mmCIF file of N, CA and C in Angstrom:
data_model
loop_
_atom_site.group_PDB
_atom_site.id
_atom_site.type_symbol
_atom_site.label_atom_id
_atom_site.label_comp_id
_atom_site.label_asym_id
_atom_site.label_seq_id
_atom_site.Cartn_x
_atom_site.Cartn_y
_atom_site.Cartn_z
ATOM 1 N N UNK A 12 -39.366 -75.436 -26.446
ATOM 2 C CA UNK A 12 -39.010 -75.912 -27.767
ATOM 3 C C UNK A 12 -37.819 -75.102 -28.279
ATOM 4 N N UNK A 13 -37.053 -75.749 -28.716
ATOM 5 C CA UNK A 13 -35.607 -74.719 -29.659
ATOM 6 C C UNK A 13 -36.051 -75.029 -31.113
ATOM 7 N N UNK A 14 -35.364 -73.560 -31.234
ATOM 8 C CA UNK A 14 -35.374 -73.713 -32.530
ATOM 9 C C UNK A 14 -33.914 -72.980 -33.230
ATOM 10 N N UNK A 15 -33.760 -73.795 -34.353
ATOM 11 C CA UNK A 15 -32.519 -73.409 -34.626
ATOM 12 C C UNK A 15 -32.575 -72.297 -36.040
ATOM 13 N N UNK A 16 -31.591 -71.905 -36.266
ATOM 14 C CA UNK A 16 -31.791 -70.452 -37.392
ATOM 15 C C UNK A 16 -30.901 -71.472 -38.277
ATOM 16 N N UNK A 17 -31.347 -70.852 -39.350
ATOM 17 C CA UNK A 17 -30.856 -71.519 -41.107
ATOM 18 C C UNK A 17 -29.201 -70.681 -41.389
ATOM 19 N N UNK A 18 -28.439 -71.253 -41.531
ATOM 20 C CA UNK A 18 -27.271 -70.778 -42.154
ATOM 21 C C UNK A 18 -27.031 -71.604 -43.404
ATOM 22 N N UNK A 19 -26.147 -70.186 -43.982
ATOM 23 C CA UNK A 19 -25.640 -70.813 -45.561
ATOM 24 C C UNK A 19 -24.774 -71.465 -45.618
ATOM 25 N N UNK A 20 -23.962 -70.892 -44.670
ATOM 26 C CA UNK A 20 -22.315 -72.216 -44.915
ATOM 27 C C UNK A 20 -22.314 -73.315 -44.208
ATOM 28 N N UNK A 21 -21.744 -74.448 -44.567
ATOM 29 C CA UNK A 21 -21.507 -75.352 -43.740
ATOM 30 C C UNK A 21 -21.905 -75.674 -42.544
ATOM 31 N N UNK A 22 -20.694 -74.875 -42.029
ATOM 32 C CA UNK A 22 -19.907 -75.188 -40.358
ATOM 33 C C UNK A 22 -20.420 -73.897 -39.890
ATOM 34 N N UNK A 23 -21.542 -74.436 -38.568
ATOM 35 C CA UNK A 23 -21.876 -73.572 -37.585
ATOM 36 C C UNK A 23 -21.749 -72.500 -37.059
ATOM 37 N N UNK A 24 -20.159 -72.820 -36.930
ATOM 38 C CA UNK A 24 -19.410 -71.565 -36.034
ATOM 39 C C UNK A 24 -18.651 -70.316 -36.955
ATOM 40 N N UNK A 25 -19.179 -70.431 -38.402
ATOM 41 C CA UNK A 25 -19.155 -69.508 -39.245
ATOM 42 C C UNK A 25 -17.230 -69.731 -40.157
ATOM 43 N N UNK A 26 -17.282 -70.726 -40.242
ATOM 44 C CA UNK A 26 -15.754 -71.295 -40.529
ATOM 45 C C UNK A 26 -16.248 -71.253 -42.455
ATOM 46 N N UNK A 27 -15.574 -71.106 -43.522
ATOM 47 C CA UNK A 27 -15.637 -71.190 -44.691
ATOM 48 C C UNK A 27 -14.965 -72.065 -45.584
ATOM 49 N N UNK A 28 -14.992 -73.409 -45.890
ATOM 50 C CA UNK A 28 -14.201 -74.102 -46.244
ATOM 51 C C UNK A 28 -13.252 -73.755 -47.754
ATOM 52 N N UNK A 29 -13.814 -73.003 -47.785
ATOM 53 C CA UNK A 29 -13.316 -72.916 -49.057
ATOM 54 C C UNK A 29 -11.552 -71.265 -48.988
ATOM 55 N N UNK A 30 -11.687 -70.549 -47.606
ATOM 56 C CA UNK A 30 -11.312 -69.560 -47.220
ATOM 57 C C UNK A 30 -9.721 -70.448 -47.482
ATOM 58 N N UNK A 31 -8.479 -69.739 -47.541
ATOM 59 C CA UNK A 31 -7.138 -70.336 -47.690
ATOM 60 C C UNK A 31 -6.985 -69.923 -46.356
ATOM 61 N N UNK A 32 -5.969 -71.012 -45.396
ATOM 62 C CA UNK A 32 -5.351 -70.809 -44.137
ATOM 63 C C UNK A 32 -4.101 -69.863 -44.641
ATOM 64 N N UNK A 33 -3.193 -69.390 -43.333
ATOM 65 C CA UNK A 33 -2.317 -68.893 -43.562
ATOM 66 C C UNK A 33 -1.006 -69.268 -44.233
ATOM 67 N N UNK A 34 -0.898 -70.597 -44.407
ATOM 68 C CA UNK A 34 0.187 -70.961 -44.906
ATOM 69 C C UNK A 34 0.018 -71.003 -46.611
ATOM 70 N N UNK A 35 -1.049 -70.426 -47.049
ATOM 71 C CA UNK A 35 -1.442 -70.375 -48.329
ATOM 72 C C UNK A 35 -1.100 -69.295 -48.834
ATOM 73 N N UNK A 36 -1.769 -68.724 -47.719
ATOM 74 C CA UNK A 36 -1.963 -66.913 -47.895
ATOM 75 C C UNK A 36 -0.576 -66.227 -47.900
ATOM 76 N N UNK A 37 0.268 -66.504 -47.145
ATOM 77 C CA UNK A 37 1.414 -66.123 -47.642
ATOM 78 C C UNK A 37 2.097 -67.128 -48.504
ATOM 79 N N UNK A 38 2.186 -68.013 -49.620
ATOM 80 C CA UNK A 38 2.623 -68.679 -50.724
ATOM 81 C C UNK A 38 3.917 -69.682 -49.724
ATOM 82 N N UNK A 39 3.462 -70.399 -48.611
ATOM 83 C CA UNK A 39 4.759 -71.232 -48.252
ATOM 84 C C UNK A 39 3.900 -72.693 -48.329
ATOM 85 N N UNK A 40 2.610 -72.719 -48.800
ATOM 86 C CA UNK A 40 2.064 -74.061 -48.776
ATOM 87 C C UNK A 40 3.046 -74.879 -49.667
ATOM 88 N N UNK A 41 3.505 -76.262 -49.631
ATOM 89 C CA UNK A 41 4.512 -76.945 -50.427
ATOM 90 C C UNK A 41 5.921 -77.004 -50.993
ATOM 91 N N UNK A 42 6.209 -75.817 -49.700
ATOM 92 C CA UNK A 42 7.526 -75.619 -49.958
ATOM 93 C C UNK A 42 8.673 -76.332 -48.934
ATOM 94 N N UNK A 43 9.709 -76.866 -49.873
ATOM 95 C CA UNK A 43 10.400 -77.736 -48.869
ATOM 96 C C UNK A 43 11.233 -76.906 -47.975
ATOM 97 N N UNK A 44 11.948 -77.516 -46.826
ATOM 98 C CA UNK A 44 12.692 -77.628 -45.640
ATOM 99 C C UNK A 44 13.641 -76.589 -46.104
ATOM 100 N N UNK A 45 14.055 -76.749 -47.223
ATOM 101 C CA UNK A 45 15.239 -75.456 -47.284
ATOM 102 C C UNK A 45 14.814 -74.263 -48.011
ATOM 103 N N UNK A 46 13.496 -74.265 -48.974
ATOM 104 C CA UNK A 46 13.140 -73.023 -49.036
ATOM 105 C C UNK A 46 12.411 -72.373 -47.811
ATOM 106 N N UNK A 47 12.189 -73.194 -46.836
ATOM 107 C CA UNK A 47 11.394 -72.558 -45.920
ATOM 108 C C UNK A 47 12.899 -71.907 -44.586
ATOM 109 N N UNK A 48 13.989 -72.412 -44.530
ATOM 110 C CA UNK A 48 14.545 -72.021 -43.792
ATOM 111 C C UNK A 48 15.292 -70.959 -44.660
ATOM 112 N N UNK A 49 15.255 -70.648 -45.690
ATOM 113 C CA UNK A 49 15.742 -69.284 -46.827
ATOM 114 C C UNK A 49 14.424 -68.354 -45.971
ATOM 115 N N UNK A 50 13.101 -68.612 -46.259
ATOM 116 C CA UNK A 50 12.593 -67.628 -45.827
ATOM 117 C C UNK A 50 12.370 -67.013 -44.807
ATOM 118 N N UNK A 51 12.820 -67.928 -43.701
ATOM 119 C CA UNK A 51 12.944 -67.791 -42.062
ATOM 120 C C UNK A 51 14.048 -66.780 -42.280
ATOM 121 N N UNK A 52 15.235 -66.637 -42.307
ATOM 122 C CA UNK A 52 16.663 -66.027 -42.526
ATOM 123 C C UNK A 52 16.563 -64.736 -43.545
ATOM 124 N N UNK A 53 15.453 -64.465 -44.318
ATOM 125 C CA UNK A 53 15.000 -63.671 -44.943
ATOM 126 C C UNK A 53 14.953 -61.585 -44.264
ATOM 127 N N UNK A 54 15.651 -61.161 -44.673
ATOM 128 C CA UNK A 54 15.654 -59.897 -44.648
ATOM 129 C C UNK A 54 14.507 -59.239 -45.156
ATOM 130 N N UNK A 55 13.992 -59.458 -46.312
ATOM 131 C CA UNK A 55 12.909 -58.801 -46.759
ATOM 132 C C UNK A 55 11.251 -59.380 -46.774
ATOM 133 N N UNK A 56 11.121 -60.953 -45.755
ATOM 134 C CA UNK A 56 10.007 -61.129 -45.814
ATOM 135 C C UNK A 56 9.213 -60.834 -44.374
ATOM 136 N N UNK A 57 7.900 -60.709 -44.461
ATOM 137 C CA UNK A 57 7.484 -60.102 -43.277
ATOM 138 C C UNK A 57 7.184 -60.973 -42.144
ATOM 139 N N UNK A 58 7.309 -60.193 -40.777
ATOM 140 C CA UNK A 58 7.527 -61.127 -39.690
ATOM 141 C C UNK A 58 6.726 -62.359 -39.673
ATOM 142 N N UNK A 59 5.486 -62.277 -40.004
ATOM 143 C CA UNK A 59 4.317 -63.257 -39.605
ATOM 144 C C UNK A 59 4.926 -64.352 -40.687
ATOM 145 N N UNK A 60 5.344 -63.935 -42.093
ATOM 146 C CA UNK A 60 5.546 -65.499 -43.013
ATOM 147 C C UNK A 60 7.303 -65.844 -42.827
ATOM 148 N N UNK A 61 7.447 -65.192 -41.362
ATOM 149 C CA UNK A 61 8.990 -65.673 -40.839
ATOM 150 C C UNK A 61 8.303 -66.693 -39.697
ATOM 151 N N UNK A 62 7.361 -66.157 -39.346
ATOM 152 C CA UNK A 62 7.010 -67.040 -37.734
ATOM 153 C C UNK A 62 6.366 -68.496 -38.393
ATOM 154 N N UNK A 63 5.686 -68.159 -39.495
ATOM 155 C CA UNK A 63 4.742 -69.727 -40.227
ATOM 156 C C UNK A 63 6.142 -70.507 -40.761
ATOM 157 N N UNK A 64 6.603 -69.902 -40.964
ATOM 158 C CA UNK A 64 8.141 -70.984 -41.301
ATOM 159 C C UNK A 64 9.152 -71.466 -40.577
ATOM 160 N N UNK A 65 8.875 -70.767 -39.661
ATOM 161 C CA UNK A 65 9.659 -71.291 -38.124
ATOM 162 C C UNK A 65 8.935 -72.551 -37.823
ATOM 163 N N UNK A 66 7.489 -71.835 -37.775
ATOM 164 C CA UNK A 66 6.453 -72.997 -36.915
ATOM 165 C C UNK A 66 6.608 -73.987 -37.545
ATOM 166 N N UNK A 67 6.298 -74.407 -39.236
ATOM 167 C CA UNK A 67 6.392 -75.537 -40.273
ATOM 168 C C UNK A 67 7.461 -75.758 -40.266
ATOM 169 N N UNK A 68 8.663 -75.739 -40.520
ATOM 170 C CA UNK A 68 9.657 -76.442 -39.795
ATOM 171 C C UNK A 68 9.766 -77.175 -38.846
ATOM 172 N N UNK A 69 9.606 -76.399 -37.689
ATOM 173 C CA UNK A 69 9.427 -77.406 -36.391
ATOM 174 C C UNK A 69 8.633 -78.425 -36.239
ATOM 175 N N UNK A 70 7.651 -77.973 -37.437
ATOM 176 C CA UNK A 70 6.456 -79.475 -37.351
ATOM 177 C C UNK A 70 6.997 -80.216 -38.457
ATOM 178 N N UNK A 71 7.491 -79.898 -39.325
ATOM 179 C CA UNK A 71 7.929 -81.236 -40.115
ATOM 180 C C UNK A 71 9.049 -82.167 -39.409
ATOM 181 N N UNK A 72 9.619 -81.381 -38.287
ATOM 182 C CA UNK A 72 10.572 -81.929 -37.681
ATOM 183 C C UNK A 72 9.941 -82.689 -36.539
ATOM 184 N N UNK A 73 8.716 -82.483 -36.380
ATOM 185 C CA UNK A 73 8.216 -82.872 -35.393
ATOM 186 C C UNK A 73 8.547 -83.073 -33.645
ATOM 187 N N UNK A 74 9.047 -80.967 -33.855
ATOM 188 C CA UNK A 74 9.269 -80.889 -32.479
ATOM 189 C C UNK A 74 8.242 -80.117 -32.002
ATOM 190 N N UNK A 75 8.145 -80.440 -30.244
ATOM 191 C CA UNK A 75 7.068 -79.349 -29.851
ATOM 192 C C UNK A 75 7.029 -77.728 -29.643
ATOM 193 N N UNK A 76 8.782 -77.339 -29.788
ATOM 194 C CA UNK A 76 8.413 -76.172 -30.169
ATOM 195 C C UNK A 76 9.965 -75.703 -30.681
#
């Protein structure tokens, strides 16, 4: 017989819907094509919310990389 254990959240695999992804977390959620390539070209922002603006770019452009 299985038996399964009670969790509080949601999703199984311990995911939080309510948690902000990264493109939140650093403030580039809704920002258009040219503020996002200002922040790519950016001297003072940090590498990781240079790489999420690389990446979102390329996906609004809808290339594979």
């Amino acid at each position: 017989m299985i038996r399964f254990k009670q969790f509080a959240e949601n999703f199984m695999d311990g995911r939080n819907p309510q948690d902000k992804g990264d493109m939140a977390r650093y403030g580039l959620k809704g920002k258009s094509i040219s503020q996002l390539k200002k922040v790519r070209s950016s001297k003072t922002a940090s590498p990781r919310k240079k790489q999420l603006a690389h990446w979102f770019i390329n996906m609004q452009k809808g290339r594979k990389k």
